[in-house]
Amino acid sequence: MGSDGIDNLSLDSIRKTLIGLEDTIIYSLIERAKLPLNSPAYDSSHFPGFHGSLMELLVKGTESVQAQGGRYRSPEEVPFFPDHLPPPLVHRPLNCSQDLPPAAASVNVSKKIWDFYVNQFLPLLAAKGDDGNYALGVASDLACLQVLSRRIHFGKYVAEVKFRSETEAYSAAIREKDKDTLMNLLTDSKVEAMVKQRIEKKAKVFGQEVTLNDTSNSNDYKVDPSLVSRLYDEWVIPLTKDVEVEYLLRRLD
Amino acid sequence: MGSDGIDNLSLDSIRKTLIGLEDTIIYSLIERAKLPLNSPAYDSSHFPGFHGSLMELLVKGTESVQAQGGRYRSPEEVPFFPDHLPPPLVHRPLNCSQDLPPAAASVNVSKKIWDFYVNQFLPLLAAKGDDGNYALGVASDLACLQVLSRRIHFGKYVAEVKFRSETEAYSAAIREKDKDTLMNLLTDSKVEAMVKQRIEKKAKVFGQEVTLNDTSNSNDYKVDPSLVSRLYDEWVIPLTKDVEVEYLLRRLD
C-alpha cells in the first residue's frame, strides 16, 4: 500500500502489493523447506511444563516482542495470539492504509491459517526428520505464517475496492446476506488462474540453483513449484475470498 | 552441515552450506530493501523509557524467545546479546556439527557484524524514509543479521578444514602468532572473486520482477546486485577471514 490511505485505494495498487507478497511467500517457503519437519515442535502434548506446543509458545513470545515495536498498530498485520499483547512503545503515525470501516476491519481468519499451515501444508513442504533445532524451524514458520496472513487478510482491501466499483450490486447482496451472490460477484476465475500460473513460475525462478556456469536447466527446485501453486489453489485464494465475503457482510454495518 | 559432525567435515560440504546461505542472504536483503530506513529505530537516544535503541530492545527480546526454543544450543548460531538469555526448554540432541575445540569455538565477531550492518550497510540498502512501523523493519533486520552472522562465523569450520589439510604450515604460523602468514595461507583470491561474481548473479536472478510474459529484461532489481557484491567484498569476506584467523590462533590451545 502506498502512503495515501484508503482514499487512494485502487485495484492496481492493491495488485502490486499482492504481487510483491508472492515473492516474500516464495522466499519464506524456500527457507522453511531447507529444514526438516521437526514434528515435536507442533505437538501440544510433547513438552511438559508449559501449556500448548513449543511453536505456540515461541510464536506468542515473538508476537509480544513485535507488539512492543508496534507491529500490530498497522491494520495490515493480524496477530495469531491477540490476547495479552503488550502495548507498543512507539507512537509515531503510521504510513499505511488505516481507514477500513471498523466492524469490517475485525475480520480475522488467523486460526484457519494456522490450522492449514501446521496440519496440512507444512508436512507437504518439509521433509520428514528431526534435527533438534526447533527454534530455527519455528522462526521460519512464523515468517511464512506472517506473510500468508498479510496476503490473505489483504482481502479486506480487495473487497473494499470491488465494493466501491460496483456498490449497488454488492449492497443488494449484503442486505440479503447472500453469500453465494457475493462469492460470485467477487470471483474472477481468469485472474485466479493467472495468479496460480505466476506463483508457480516465480517458484521456478527464485527456487533454482544459480551457478556461475550458464543457468542449469535442472528441474531441481528448492520448493516444488506445483506445491506452491496448490498452496494458492487450496488455501490462499479460498481464504482470501472468505475474508472478502466476511468483510462485505459487515461493510454496511 | 550434515549430520555427521566435525569428523566428516569437508571443504565440499562446507562450500555447499556457504552457497546455500548466499541464497538466504539475498532473500533477506530483498525483504529489508522493501522498507524505508526508519532511522529512529536505530537511535539509542530516540525513545525515552528504555536503555538503548528500539532495535536493541526488539532483538534482545526475540533472541530470548529463540533461546527458549534452543536456537543457541547449536554452535553454528551466535546470539548478538548473549547475556541473560533464558535456558532452552528443549533438550533433544542436536543434529549438527558440535565438536570444534572449545577455545576456538568461542571466536565471536557479532559486535562488528552489528556495527557494519546498522551503521554502514543498512543506509545503502534501504531508501530514506520513515513509515512508522519499526517492528517490521527490525524483524527484517534480524533475519539479515542472523544469516550474516551464521555465514561469517562459519569461518570457524572453514578454518578447521584448512588446518587439517595443511596442519604443519598452519601450526608453525599459529605458534609464532603470525597473523599475516595465517591470512596468506587461508586466502584464495580466485575463490573470493568467484564468490563475489556468483552472489551478484544470484541477486539478479532472485531480485528480478517475474511476470507471466517472457522474462522482462529490465535492469530493475529489488536489490542492487553490485551492492550485494560489495557487501561480500567489504564486510562478509574480510570478517569471515578474521574469524578464521582468530579461530586458528586458538586452535592449538
mmCIF file of C-alpha atoms in Angstrom, chain A residues 20-21 23-24 27 30-31 34 40 46-47 50 54 57-58 61-62 65-66 68-71 73-74 77 89-90 92-95 130-136 139 150 194 197-198 201-202 205-208 210-215 222, chain B residues 20-21 23-24 27 30-31 34 40 46-47 50 54 57-58 61-62 65-66 68-71 73-74 77 89-90 92-95 130-136 139 150 194 197-198 201-202 205-208 210-215 222:
data_model
loop_
_atom_site.group_PDB
_atom_site.id
_atom_site.type_symbol
_atom_site.label_atom_id
_atom_site.label_comp_id
_atom_site.label_asym_id
_atom_site.label_seq_id
_atom_site.Cartn_x
_atom_site.Cartn_y
_atom_site.Cartn_z
ATOM 1 C CA GLY A 20 5.064 -8.287 -4.042
ATOM 2 C CA LEU A 21 3.799 -10.564 -1.268
ATOM 3 C CA ASP A 23 7.765 -13.086 -3.787
ATOM 4 C CA THR A 24 8.003 -12.916 0.002
ATOM 5 C CA TYR A 27 11.347 -16.829 -0.248
ATOM 6 C CA ILE A 30 12.165 -21.917 0.403
ATOM 7 C CA GLU A 31 13.764 -21.216 3.764
ATOM 8 C CA LYS A 34 15.516 -26.423 3.938
ATOM 9 C CA PRO A 40 7.599 -32.459 18.163
ATOM 10 C CA HIS A 46 5.162 -33.175 23.708
ATOM 11 C CA PHE A 47 6.743 -30.779 26.160
ATOM 12 C CA PHE A 50 4.068 -25.430 29.607
ATOM 13 C CA LEU A 54 6.518 -25.244 21.596
ATOM 14 C CA LEU A 57 4.965 -20.623 22.978
ATOM 15 C CA LEU A 58 7.593 -19.239 20.607
ATOM 16 C CA GLY A 61 6.689 -14.708 22.658
ATOM 17 C CA THR A 62 7.796 -13.293 19.327
ATOM 18 C CA VAL A 65 8.174 -8.525 21.240
ATOM 19 C CA GLN A 66 6.914 -7.295 17.870
ATOM 20 C CA GLN A 68 6.206 -3.639 21.618
ATOM 21 C CA GLY A 69 7.777 -2.499 18.367
ATOM 22 C CA GLY A 70 4.325 -1.506 17.145
ATOM 23 C CA ARG A 71 3.742 -4.200 14.529
ATOM 24 C CA ARG A 73 -0.722 -0.867 15.068
ATOM 25 C CA SER A 74 -0.943 -1.498 11.327
ATOM 26 C CA GLU A 77 -0.982 -7.001 10.398
ATOM 27 C CA LEU A 89 6.435 1.553 22.798
ATOM 28 C CA VAL A 90 6.215 3.541 19.560
ATOM 29 C CA ARG A 92 4.706 7.622 15.630
ATOM 30 C CA PRO A 93 1.962 7.978 12.994
ATOM 31 C CA LEU A 94 1.825 5.043 10.629
ATOM 32 C CA ASN A 95 2.211 5.483 6.933
ATOM 33 C CA ASP A 130 14.118 -34.048 13.302
ATOM 34 C CA ASP A 131 17.315 -32.034 13.706
ATOM 35 C CA GLY A 132 16.513 -30.974 17.261
ATOM 36 C CA ASN A 133 16.769 -27.263 16.482
ATOM 37 C CA TYR A 134 13.118 -26.314 16.761
ATOM 38 C CA ALA A 135 13.776 -22.603 17.230
ATOM 39 C CA LEU A 136 15.060 -22.268 13.667
ATOM 40 C CA ALA A 139 11.177 -18.802 13.359
ATOM 41 C CA ARG A 150 -0.868 -10.496 5.440
ATOM 42 C CA MET A 194 -3.172 -16.286 -13.790
ATOM 43 C CA GLN A 197 0.478 -19.702 -13.019
ATOM 44 C CA ARG A 198 2.541 -16.737 -11.922
ATOM 45 C CA LYS A 201 6.709 -19.532 -12.380
ATOM 46 C CA LYS A 202 8.145 -17.484 -9.513
ATOM 47 C CA VAL A 205 12.836 -18.643 -10.876
ATOM 48 C CA PHE A 206 13.502 -17.971 -7.190
ATOM 49 C CA GLY A 207 13.986 -21.625 -6.271
ATOM 50 C CA GLN A 208 16.542 -22.543 -8.910
ATOM 51 C CA VAL A 210 22.216 -20.482 -9.534
ATOM 52 C CA THR A 211 25.775 -21.265 -10.542
ATOM 53 C CA LEU A 212 28.362 -19.258 -12.408
ATOM 54 C CA ASN A 213 28.067 -21.577 -15.375
ATOM 55 C CA ASP A 214 25.116 -20.834 -17.543
ATOM 56 C CA THR A 215 21.860 -21.465 -15.782
ATOM 57 C CA LYS A 222 14.188 -25.734 -3.675
ATOM 58 C CA GLY B 20 23.048 -22.141 0.442
ATOM 59 C CA LEU B 21 23.479 -19.246 2.877
ATOM 60 C CA ASP B 23 20.558 -17.500 -1.238
ATOM 61 C CA THR B 24 19.179 -16.820 2.233
ATOM 62 C CA TYR B 27 16.203 -13.187 0.096
ATOM 63 C CA ILE B 30 15.405 -8.113 -0.706
ATOM 64 C CA GLU B 31 12.823 -8.096 2.084
ATOM 65 C CA LYS B 34 11.288 -3.059 0.515
ATOM 66 C CA PRO B 40 14.700 6.348 14.707
ATOM 67 C CA HIS B 46 15.334 8.398 20.420
ATOM 68 C CA PHE B 47 12.981 6.558 22.730
ATOM 69 C CA PHE B 50 14.295 2.240 27.962
ATOM 70 C CA LEU B 54 14.411 0.149 19.863
ATOM 71 C CA LEU B 57 15.308 -3.974 22.665
ATOM 72 C CA LEU B 58 13.488 -5.961 19.978
ATOM 73 C CA GLY B 61 13.562 -9.872 23.181
ATOM 74 C CA THR B 62 13.463 -12.050 20.067
ATOM 75 C CA VAL B 65 12.353 -16.262 22.814
ATOM 76 C CA GLN B 66 14.526 -18.174 20.375
ATOM 77 C CA GLN B 68 13.926 -20.855 24.880
ATOM 78 C CA GLY B 69 13.388 -22.756 21.647
ATOM 79 C CA GLY B 70 17.016 -23.883 21.803
ATOM 80 C CA ARG B 71 18.469 -21.848 18.947
ATOM 81 C CA ARG B 73 22.428 -24.789 21.573
ATOM 82 C CA SER B 74 23.794 -25.033 18.046
ATOM 83 C CA GLU B 77 24.321 -19.884 15.944
ATOM 84 C CA LEU B 89 13.179 -25.658 27.083
ATOM 85 C CA VAL B 90 14.300 -28.316 24.614
ATOM 86 C CA ARG B 92 16.775 -33.122 22.363
ATOM 87 C CA PRO B 93 20.173 -33.976 20.826
ATOM 88 C CA LEU B 94 21.140 -31.646 18.016
ATOM 89 C CA ASN B 95 21.918 -32.901 14.568
ATOM 90 C CA ASP B 130 10.051 6.554 7.862
ATOM 91 C CA ASP B 131 6.808 4.575 7.708
ATOM 92 C CA GLY B 132 6.437 4.381 11.484
ATOM 93 C CA ASN B 133 6.309 0.579 11.531
ATOM 94 C CA TYR B 134 9.658 -0.151 13.124
ATOM 95 C CA ALA B 135 8.757 -3.675 14.194
ATOM 96 C CA LEU B 136 8.609 -4.863 10.592
ATOM 97 C CA ALA B 139 12.270 -8.169 12.276
ATOM 98 C CA ARG B 150 25.871 -17.607 10.532
ATOM 99 C CA MET B 194 34.130 -16.267 -7.869
ATOM 100 C CA GLN B 197 30.560 -12.886 -9.054
ATOM 101 C CA ARG B 198 28.145 -15.607 -8.007
ATOM 102 C CA LYS B 201 24.418 -13.142 -10.330
ATOM 103 C CA LYS B 202 22.116 -14.533 -7.651
ATOM 104 C CA VAL B 205 18.104 -13.886 -10.606
ATOM 105 C CA PHE B 206 16.315 -13.718 -7.250
ATOM 106 C CA GLY B 207 15.703 -9.982 -7.376
ATOM 107 C CA GLN B 208 14.111 -9.769 -10.810
ATOM 108 C CA VAL B 210 8.833 -12.121 -12.636
ATOM 109 C CA THR B 211 5.781 -11.716 -14.829
ATOM 110 C CA LEU B 212 3.806 -14.192 -16.893
ATOM 111 C CA ASN B 213 5.064 -12.610 -20.080
ATOM 112 C CA ASP B 214 8.513 -13.740 -21.050
ATOM 113 C CA THR B 215 11.088 -12.614 -18.556
ATOM 114 C CA LYS B 222 14.863 -5.409 -5.957
#
